[in-house]
XYZ file of C-alpha atoms in Angstrom:
678
model
C 126.832 99.092 157.221
C 126.071 96.815 154.287
C 125.884 98.775 151.002
C 122.312 97.711 150.222
C 121.185 98.440 153.783
C 122.679 101.911 153.375
C 120.757 102.360 150.129
C 117.549 101.516 151.914
C 118.205 103.352 155.190
C 119.629 106.557 153.720
C 118.014 106.759 150.283
C 114.899 104.571 150.536
C 116.064 102.385 147.634
C 115.214 98.692 147.879
C 116.638 96.397 145.217
C 115.649 92.833 144.444
C 118.215 90.030 144.379
C 118.802 90.154 140.601
C 119.268 93.933 140.670
C 121.763 93.550 143.528
C 123.726 90.949 141.593
C 124.056 93.264 138.577
C 124.936 96.305 140.747
C 127.832 94.382 142.285
C 129.360 93.629 138.884
C 132.774 95.293 138.914
C 135.233 94.317 136.178
C 134.945 92.786 132.692
C 132.061 93.133 130.202
C 128.439 92.648 131.260
C 125.045 92.794 129.623
C 121.916 93.233 131.741
C 118.711 92.293 129.948
C 115.890 94.286 131.496
C 112.222 93.784 130.655
C 109.907 96.860 130.658
C 109.256 98.274 134.124
C 111.994 96.213 135.791
C 113.974 99.115 137.293
C 116.890 99.301 134.863
C 117.497 103.018 135.417
C 117.631 102.559 139.193
C 120.103 99.720 138.624
C 122.425 101.866 136.472
C 122.439 104.751 138.923
C 122.963 102.531 141.955
C 125.901 100.887 140.209
C 127.533 104.307 139.712
C 127.038 104.978 143.422
C 128.460 101.543 144.260
C 131.567 102.001 142.071
C 132.357 105.274 143.824
C 131.293 104.437 147.380
C 132.572 100.874 147.689
C 135.154 100.457 144.914
C 136.603 103.983 145.230
C 136.239 104.713 141.501
C 136.319 108.461 140.882
C 133.187 109.847 139.279
C 135.300 111.374 136.497
C 136.353 107.843 135.479
C 132.754 106.718 134.890
C 130.995 107.460 131.596
C 127.317 106.665 131.033
C 126.126 106.789 127.424
C 122.608 106.659 126.053
C 120.950 107.371 122.721
C 118.724 110.426 123.244
C 119.290 113.776 124.899
C 116.081 113.279 126.895
C 117.409 109.989 128.301
C 120.744 111.549 129.256
C 118.974 114.416 131.021
C 116.637 111.954 132.745
C 119.562 109.874 134.048
C 121.274 112.953 135.458
C 118.071 114.264 137.038
C 117.191 110.918 138.597
C 120.690 110.456 140.012
C 120.351 113.826 141.716
C 116.894 112.927 143.059
C 118.013 109.498 144.333
C 121.235 110.587 146.026
C 120.421 114.248 146.789
C 123.342 115.539 144.702
C 124.955 115.297 141.282
C 128.774 115.301 141.162
C 130.035 117.879 138.678
C 132.552 115.480 137.191
C 130.058 112.637 136.600
C 129.223 112.440 132.898
C 125.911 111.393 131.325
C 125.975 111.886 127.579
C 124.444 110.851 124.306
C 126.745 108.882 122.030
C 126.508 111.676 119.462
C 127.438 114.408 121.940
C 130.391 112.408 123.244
C 131.614 111.677 119.707
C 131.236 115.363 118.811
C 133.485 116.267 121.744
C 136.204 113.981 120.377
C 135.834 115.375 116.837
C 136.038 118.979 118.056
C 139.134 118.218 120.115
C 140.817 116.548 117.163
C 139.885 119.265 114.661
C 140.941 122.049 117.031
C 144.337 120.435 117.451
C 144.721 120.294 113.668
C 143.286 123.814 113.186
C 140.423 122.528 110.991
C 137.276 124.661 110.926
C 133.854 123.172 110.242
C 130.128 123.876 110.638
C 127.580 121.524 112.170
C 124.460 121.404 109.966
C 122.046 120.165 112.598
C 119.881 121.983 115.127
C 119.695 125.711 114.335
C 121.736 125.130 111.162
C 119.605 122.220 109.908
C 118.295 124.376 107.046
C 121.717 123.936 105.383
C 121.355 120.169 105.485
C 117.799 120.261 104.134
C 118.758 122.645 101.332
C 121.687 120.477 100.244
C 119.476 117.375 100.184
C 116.673 119.136 98.304
C 119.112 120.504 95.730
C 120.865 117.150 95.375
C 117.527 115.412 94.782
C 116.519 118.018 92.195
C 119.895 117.802 90.437
C 119.791 114.007 90.198
C 116.058 113.392 89.642
C 115.083 116.682 87.977
C 112.072 117.123 90.299
C 111.199 118.631 93.682
C 111.272 116.245 96.627
C 108.152 115.926 98.817
C 108.288 116.309 102.605
C 107.650 112.571 103.058
C 110.417 111.580 100.638
C 112.782 114.082 102.258
C 112.207 112.410 105.636
C 112.734 108.992 104.029
C 115.940 110.218 102.365
C 117.309 111.493 105.692
C 116.486 108.181 107.399
C 118.034 106.143 104.581
C 121.257 108.188 104.693
C 121.451 107.714 108.463
C 120.788 103.982 108.075
C 123.504 103.694 105.408
C 126.040 105.395 107.675
C 125.123 103.624 110.919
C 125.088 100.154 109.358
C 128.241 101.132 107.431
C 126.927 99.908 104.091
C 129.433 99.595 101.269
C 127.620 97.819 98.450
C 123.858 97.344 98.902
C 121.914 100.562 99.496
C 118.282 101.403 100.359
C 116.008 101.726 97.326
C 113.152 103.785 98.805
C 114.317 106.900 96.963
C 115.010 107.011 93.226
C 118.776 107.212 92.500
C 119.562 107.138 96.227
C 123.279 106.321 95.818
C 123.854 109.270 93.462
C 122.039 111.651 95.831
C 123.985 110.236 98.787
C 127.334 110.716 97.022
C 126.445 114.280 95.959
C 125.386 115.091 99.538
C 128.762 113.864 100.856
C 130.591 115.880 98.192
C 128.711 119.089 99.080
C 129.443 118.615 102.788
C 133.140 118.084 102.107
C 133.316 121.123 99.832
C 131.644 123.396 102.401
C 133.296 121.823 105.494
C 129.924 120.779 106.911
C 129.311 117.821 109.216
C 126.022 116.254 110.329
C 125.064 113.907 113.181
C 126.243 110.824 111.291
C 129.582 112.477 110.522
C 130.110 112.965 114.273
C 130.158 109.186 114.617
C 132.005 108.342 111.393
C 134.777 110.892 111.999
C 135.006 109.926 115.671
C 135.546 106.266 114.774
C 138.128 107.133 112.133
C 140.014 109.432 114.526
C 140.071 106.892 117.358
C 141.270 104.156 114.995
C 144.113 106.289 113.608
C 145.108 108.508 116.533
C 146.493 106.332 119.303
C 147.222 109.263 121.636
C 143.642 110.484 121.531
C 142.274 106.977 122.077
C 144.627 106.535 125.047
C 143.455 109.816 126.557
C 139.766 108.866 126.541
C 140.186 105.178 127.382
C 142.421 106.082 130.358
C 139.980 108.715 131.527
C 136.889 106.505 131.356
C 137.848 103.235 133.028
C 134.185 102.236 133.444
C 131.692 102.736 130.617
C 127.960 102.119 130.948
C 125.520 102.068 128.029
C 121.804 102.576 128.615
C 119.200 101.463 126.039
C 121.912 99.473 124.262
C 119.321 97.882 121.956
C 119.034 101.289 120.216
C 122.760 101.381 119.443
C 123.878 100.977 115.835
C 126.821 98.984 114.479
C 128.797 102.211 114.024
C 128.105 103.285 117.623
C 128.992 99.826 118.961
C 132.380 100.062 117.185
C 133.118 103.383 118.924
C 132.103 101.999 122.330
C 134.182 98.846 121.855
C 137.246 100.944 120.972
C 136.819 103.167 124.035
C 136.431 100.196 126.392
C 139.155 98.038 124.826
C 141.921 98.987 127.264
C 140.118 98.290 130.569
C 137.382 96.037 129.181
C 134.889 97.354 131.753
C 131.787 97.782 129.633
C 128.362 97.476 131.275
C 125.363 97.502 128.937
C 121.695 97.582 129.907
C 119.229 96.634 127.206
C 116.097 94.801 126.171
C 116.451 93.098 122.812
C 112.631 92.905 122.697
C 112.501 96.710 122.601
C 114.865 97.165 119.654
C 112.663 99.364 117.427
C 115.057 101.621 115.554
C 116.035 99.414 112.652
C 115.500 102.346 110.268
C 118.378 104.108 112.077
C 120.643 101.075 111.981
C 119.929 99.599 115.431
C 119.693 95.836 115.614
C 119.253 93.249 118.387
C 121.793 90.936 116.703
C 124.739 92.670 118.389
C 123.218 91.949 121.798
C 122.372 88.382 120.846
C 126.058 87.870 120.006
C 127.331 89.835 123.012
C 129.449 86.991 124.412
C 131.141 86.624 121.026
C 131.841 90.356 120.806
C 133.121 90.613 124.393
C 135.101 87.719 125.838
C 134.554 86.795 129.512
C 131.202 88.579 129.431
C 128.444 88.045 131.994
C 124.728 88.301 131.256
C 122.279 89.361 133.974
C 118.489 89.344 133.847
C 116.012 91.781 135.374
C 112.750 89.946 134.894
C 110.368 91.415 137.480
C 107.924 94.012 136.183
C 106.945 96.667 138.730
C 104.789 98.699 136.359
C 101.851 96.817 134.908
C 98.923 94.680 135.953
C 99.113 90.874 135.921
C 96.981 90.613 132.758
C 99.042 93.119 130.785
C 102.375 91.463 131.662
C 101.030 88.028 130.795
C 99.760 89.241 127.410
C 102.997 91.126 126.625
C 105.087 88.071 127.445
C 103.036 85.698 125.290
C 102.824 88.168 122.403
C 106.573 88.785 122.136
C 107.226 85.036 122.383
C 106.046 84.876 118.752
C 109.432 86.363 117.811
C 112.242 83.891 117.154
C 115.300 86.173 117.054
C 115.539 87.021 120.775
C 116.768 85.993 124.212
C 114.223 83.691 125.827
C 113.251 85.288 129.150
C 111.186 84.002 132.023
C 109.188 87.042 133.156
C 108.160 86.999 136.812
C 104.671 88.476 136.995
C 104.118 90.230 140.332
C 101.420 92.677 139.190
C 98.001 92.897 140.788
C 95.035 91.567 138.846
C 93.273 94.681 137.583
C 91.189 94.175 134.439
C 91.192 92.300 131.163
C 92.645 93.701 127.950
C 89.981 94.889 125.533
C 90.009 94.785 121.738
C 87.065 96.750 120.376
C 85.990 96.448 116.756
C 84.333 99.492 115.173
C 82.551 99.691 111.863
C 84.575 102.767 110.839
C 87.081 105.351 112.059
C 84.386 107.934 112.789
C 82.691 105.676 115.344
C 86.046 104.745 116.830
C 87.134 108.341 117.290
C 83.808 109.375 118.826
C 84.102 106.459 121.262
C 87.629 107.540 122.285
C 86.522 111.121 122.969
C 83.500 110.050 125.019
C 85.723 107.742 127.053
C 88.314 110.473 127.711
C 85.635 112.928 128.869
C 85.027 110.811 131.967
C 88.613 109.655 132.632
C 90.824 111.409 135.194
C 93.831 109.057 135.115
C 96.790 109.427 132.736
C 95.865 108.346 129.205
C 97.949 107.727 126.118
C 96.672 107.161 122.599
C 99.456 105.382 120.741
C 99.947 104.788 117.007
C 102.735 104.154 114.536
C 102.388 107.195 112.253
C 101.982 110.834 113.266
C 98.984 111.363 111.003
C 96.850 109.050 113.163
C 96.706 111.817 115.794
C 94.962 114.329 113.544
C 91.297 113.228 113.569
C 91.437 112.530 117.316
C 93.055 115.896 118.043
C 90.331 117.476 115.924
C 87.617 115.998 118.169
C 89.556 116.739 121.373
C 89.657 120.408 120.428
C 85.930 120.444 119.687
C 85.290 118.807 123.084
C 87.546 121.341 124.874
C 89.823 118.586 126.179
C 93.457 119.601 126.665
C 96.136 117.232 125.383
C 99.772 116.931 124.434
C 101.147 115.594 121.143
C 104.582 114.033 121.494
C 106.885 113.746 118.538
C 107.993 115.603 115.456
C 106.246 118.236 113.381
C 103.138 116.995 111.619
C 103.576 117.453 107.870
C 100.123 116.121 107.058
C 98.688 119.456 105.961
C 101.546 120.067 103.516
C 101.082 116.690 101.842
C 100.245 116.695 98.117
C 97.172 114.506 98.617
C 95.727 116.950 101.155
C 96.484 119.799 98.760
C 94.690 117.855 96.012
C 91.520 117.625 98.099
C 91.775 121.320 98.996
C 92.083 122.131 95.290
C 88.946 120.099 94.547
C 87.064 121.993 97.253
C 88.388 125.375 96.094
C 87.250 124.619 92.548
C 83.821 123.538 93.796
C 83.399 126.848 95.609
C 84.931 128.966 92.837
C 84.720 127.483 89.335
C 87.016 130.251 88.088
C 89.944 129.005 90.201
C 92.341 128.051 87.402
C 95.282 127.587 89.790
C 93.432 124.819 91.651
C 92.253 123.266 88.395
C 95.836 123.073 87.085
C 96.806 121.020 90.145
C 94.171 118.319 89.637
C 93.025 118.263 85.988
C 95.276 115.336 84.996
C 93.953 113.309 87.936
C 90.382 113.289 86.632
C 90.857 110.942 83.657
C 88.813 113.388 81.571
C 90.890 113.791 78.386
C 92.255 117.219 79.365
C 95.589 118.004 77.718
C 98.371 120.480 78.493
C 97.406 122.394 75.350
C 93.930 122.876 76.818
C 95.461 124.252 80.022
C 97.520 126.715 77.986
C 94.308 127.724 76.197
C 92.616 128.323 79.562
C 95.483 130.531 80.746
C 95.106 132.700 77.663
C 91.314 132.841 77.478
C 89.669 132.323 80.853
C 89.140 136.060 81.664
C 87.262 135.404 84.883
C 84.989 132.709 83.441
C 84.372 129.224 84.810
C 87.177 126.868 83.809
C 84.530 124.473 82.485
C 82.758 127.089 80.325
C 86.099 128.127 78.877
C 87.169 124.510 78.370
C 84.029 123.752 76.359
C 85.048 126.556 73.970
C 88.354 124.890 73.144
C 88.640 124.598 69.330
C 87.966 121.299 67.531
C 86.524 119.383 70.464
C 84.819 116.102 69.703
C 81.288 115.499 70.958
C 82.344 113.030 73.660
C 84.824 115.628 74.989
C 82.160 118.310 75.119
C 79.821 115.910 76.911
C 82.605 114.997 79.375
C 83.363 118.629 80.176
C 79.678 119.471 80.567
C 79.297 116.524 82.942
C 82.333 117.736 84.921
C 80.778 121.193 85.209
C 77.511 119.680 86.366
C 79.223 117.593 89.038
C 81.260 120.494 90.420
C 78.224 122.810 90.525
C 76.049 120.173 92.198
C 78.631 119.695 94.951
C 78.474 123.292 96.225
C 75.608 122.576 98.598
C 76.672 119.063 99.591
C 78.211 118.129 102.917
C 82.036 117.735 102.863
C 81.966 113.980 103.482
C 79.675 113.440 100.499
C 81.901 115.694 98.391
C 84.945 113.551 99.176
C 83.029 110.414 98.220
C 82.132 111.962 94.856
C 85.773 112.946 94.339
C 86.861 109.385 95.118
C 84.367 107.549 92.927
C 82.626 109.823 90.413
C 85.751 111.853 89.660
C 87.998 108.737 89.632
C 90.432 110.000 92.263
C 90.795 106.565 93.872
C 91.765 105.129 90.487
C 94.389 107.833 90.137
C 95.824 107.011 93.590
C 95.935 103.313 92.748
C 97.793 103.962 89.479
C 100.097 106.496 91.159
C 101.018 103.998 93.896
C 101.805 101.383 91.246
C 104.247 103.727 89.479
C 105.991 105.104 92.590
C 107.211 104.025 96.019
C 103.939 105.145 97.595
C 101.741 102.552 99.283
C 98.077 102.561 98.198
C 96.927 101.719 101.730
C 98.879 104.688 103.106
C 97.233 107.006 100.586
C 93.788 105.677 101.519
C 94.603 106.249 105.187
C 95.279 109.912 104.439
C 91.920 110.121 102.712
C 90.281 108.450 105.702
C 91.696 111.157 107.987
C 90.298 113.877 105.743
C 86.953 112.075 105.735
C 86.971 111.986 109.519
C 87.529 115.748 109.670
C 84.940 116.311 106.937
C 82.303 114.310 108.815
C 82.284 117.000 111.524
C 81.677 119.926 109.122
C 78.515 120.955 107.281
C 79.851 122.822 104.229
C 82.797 122.898 101.842
C 83.812 126.338 103.085
C 83.757 125.247 106.744
C 85.847 122.179 105.878
C 88.594 124.307 104.293
C 88.588 126.708 107.244
C 88.780 123.775 109.646
C 91.875 122.330 107.925
C 93.742 125.619 108.333
C 92.614 126.077 111.932
C 93.499 122.506 112.863
C 96.980 122.841 111.387
C 97.701 125.833 113.642
C 96.057 124.165 116.641
C 98.188 121.030 116.383
C 101.390 123.067 116.225
C 100.413 124.760 119.501
C 99.994 121.374 121.233
C 103.193 119.771 119.996
C 105.327 118.647 122.964
C 103.427 120.919 125.352
C 102.818 118.913 128.571
C 99.272 118.989 129.898
C 97.203 117.135 132.480
C 96.334 113.594 131.500
C 95.908 113.020 127.738
C 98.923 112.261 125.532
C 98.859 111.523 121.805
C 102.095 109.856 120.748
C 103.807 107.652 118.216
C 104.949 104.408 119.817
C 108.572 105.389 119.193
C 108.126 108.647 121.126
C 106.351 106.846 124.004
C 109.244 104.439 124.600
C 110.392 104.691 128.216
C 107.128 106.281 129.373
C 104.211 104.757 131.250
C 100.526 105.591 131.642
C 97.569 104.344 133.669
C 95.513 103.743 130.537
C 96.880 103.011 127.072
C 94.734 103.007 123.929
C 96.410 101.658 120.774
C 94.991 102.383 117.322
C 95.686 101.616 113.660
C 97.084 98.101 114.029
C 96.596 97.171 110.373
C 98.839 95.333 107.927
C 100.911 97.745 105.808
C 101.081 99.972 108.908
C 101.742 97.628 111.831
C 103.190 95.292 110.640
C 104.488 97.038 107.534
C 105.559 93.867 105.761
C 106.662 90.270 106.252
C 110.276 91.442 106.064
C 109.909 93.718 109.100
C 107.469 91.650 111.151
C 109.818 90.881 114.061
C 110.785 94.530 114.585
C 107.151 95.568 114.121
C 106.123 93.011 116.756
C 108.739 94.528 119.080
C 107.271 97.950 118.379
C 103.783 96.817 119.348
C 105.277 95.087 122.407
C 106.651 98.478 123.478
C 103.163 99.988 123.092
C 101.477 97.201 125.061
C 103.976 97.457 127.905
C 103.425 101.221 128.446
C 100.158 100.477 130.284
C 99.958 100.265 134.069
C 96.269 99.494 134.657
C 94.170 99.312 131.491
C 94.986 98.395 127.909
C 92.554 99.033 125.059
C 93.146 98.159 121.405
C 90.795 99.697 118.861
C 90.276 98.191 115.449
C 88.278 99.638 112.563
C 86.523 97.153 110.268
C 86.348 99.634 107.382
C 88.886 102.281 106.365
C 87.813 104.813 103.757
C 84.922 102.521 102.809
C 87.174 99.502 102.184
C 87.037 96.325 104.286
C 90.073 96.124 106.577
C 90.764 92.392 106.511
C 94.543 92.263 107.054
C 95.067 92.447 110.831
C 97.903 90.033 111.635
C 98.702 91.405 115.090
C 95.062 91.825 116.118
C 94.562 88.139 115.347
C 97.609 87.232 117.447
C 96.466 89.267 120.453
C 92.910 87.913 120.232
C 94.235 84.453 121.094
C 95.987 85.536 124.306
C 94.707 85.047 127.837
C 92.794 87.895 129.518
C 91.747 89.459 126.199
C 88.136 90.406 125.498
C 87.033 91.003 121.894
C 84.063 93.373 121.641
C 82.068 94.627 118.665
C 80.926 98.211 119.142
C 77.335 98.765 118.097
C 76.330 102.369 117.732
C 72.669 103.018 118.345
C 71.190 103.996 115.000
C 67.601 104.793 114.187
C 66.637 103.315 110.832
C 64.039 105.743 109.510
C 63.759 104.623 105.885
C 60.563 103.084 104.521
C 59.517 100.743 101.723
C 59.012 102.668 98.454
C 61.051 105.668 99.577
C 63.407 107.420 97.138
C 66.967 107.589 98.532
C 70.425 108.685 97.430
C 73.404 106.329 97.778
C 76.865 107.934 97.709
C 78.254 105.404 95.206
C 75.216 104.208 93.234
C 73.172 107.398 93.006
C 69.376 107.712 93.261
C 67.239 104.625 93.826
C 63.988 103.306 95.276
C 63.713 101.014 98.317
C 61.996 97.802 97.199
C 62.592 95.627 100.289
C 63.658 95.941 103.939
C 64.622 92.979 106.144
C 66.182 92.708 109.599
C 69.738 93.082 108.296
C 69.497 94.223 104.674
C 67.951 96.870 102.479
C 67.250 96.298 98.760
C 67.337 99.308 96.425
C 66.480 99.606 92.734
C 69.021 101.949 91.101
C 67.513 102.550 87.657
C 66.828 98.829 87.067
C 70.052 97.772 88.790
C 68.913 96.099 92.009
C 71.356 95.868 94.919
C 70.922 94.306 98.355
C 73.012 96.149 100.928
C 73.788 95.813 104.632
C 71.645 98.182 106.699
C 74.397 98.607 109.289
C 77.075 99.448 106.717
C 74.782 101.928 104.948
C 74.021 103.702 108.221
C 77.455 103.528 109.861
C 79.205 104.689 106.697
C 76.555 107.370 106.054
C 76.078 105.917 102.576
C 72.355 106.625 102.092
C 70.227 109.689 102.652
C 66.658 110.691 101.860
């Protein structure tokens, strides 16, 4: 019986002609370029079956490598499901796990003892990095900078940098060198060391290289676009003897540049491997006609890629929708109302973990179960969040000196360290402001400033949380502080404003300062309980964590410049990242864009503008039904301009006299942003 007939008759597997051609590849290097939803995993597993069944290759001589543990487990599980069994001597492994096996074998032979500082021992790694940062920079590293430091170290190792180093962290090279020294002194190794030591051992120990290259005569690499230069060097060494390397990849889905992955290695595959063959899987079996067409035309904006002719066989389902909202609050409410009536699988995708928080907040209030994919959310431990909590604590309890010490220098109110020392010695349960006014030798303008501060903090006790945050931003000069802080550090001002916008979204659902603080604590615990816990049909995920998955409905948010794309330098990888998000959708694709973020006009939307021009894309402006119940002559309060009197109302605008300063404002913006109240 013909092999492919047997696949169909016995295992119900039907391959197309291009899949068959790649499955039949036997000797010499090969690269199969597989678009999303083209059946690459089925191809890999069928090729293993073919090598054993037709070419009489023993399973123990076939090694299949991939990047993540989840992918390796998925390959093994799917092989078992396809062929009703999993041979015990067939190996699916991550590159790290395989390299670790080689390192352990080598070290055991040489009687060298070491400790792996990952997984359950990761606290050792974190402590070394924290201490190294403090030693070099004489300050405590934040959670965000610690994550950046870890990524930059991994990038440095995987790209094998020797001269030019990342500059995201102050004195990175010194911290990196101290980290290496501490590991060597304590006989620690981390994930990167698995690879670096493995490469060094294979290069220098011919017997060990012979053992593994003889054992694995056929090597397959899944998701090869995620493979770093360091990992490619290891793979090339292992396959050098028999030259039977079979890679499956999509250069358009190379999205791990921060870990050292790059599509360039694939683009130069025929130069790296002589006598190489390139196959194409270009039929998408996942998505609707409209989604495939849009994905194809969007990624064509990239220059550094293989040009692929995608064969679109999807059914025509529905157009792609971009919906513009006036603000994040309206957007989030719209998402929740949509999910309440949806029984298909839904994914809300975004670049950064923090985007999940306001939506998860509303999902919990609506009693909708969901699953958050990805890493721990450090949002609630961030210094900016702690700043806002300190403001709120001080509003509720004016005697809270600890909170005041955290924010006093961010108020631009002429408060010195000597004054703080005076407060520590003299407060005795009094309001920090009353005690501050008693500081010796104050000038009149300082007394007036401190009295005004006291008045503001007292007046905020009975205000709603959203209004309190607006006063903190504008009246207490916190936005100015953030702007100056961003200019002096590696922080991005837009990123800081996005964090504020998330807090504002949470605040908009609460009615008092006390309830807002309670909600932050409750939400922190609630999110932890939903992290990587599978549920029915709603998934919140970063785009990176959603790679390889598919959903009936995909909703993509926060496509703004400085987030996606991050910069002109990263625009091709960022476009690939968004391409991954777009191609997760089977039936419906919705992109949601907010016109204002934290009260500021969101004008930089490079990718939104690109997608708007594609076929099958509808651009909609969401109009929330608002009742305008203000009248001519009425006294109102504006969150930025204070108290004023309405002197004119037209179809689109409202004119207000703020103590002889007359301003004409958009009615829609005032209402949608909750800027005015009676």
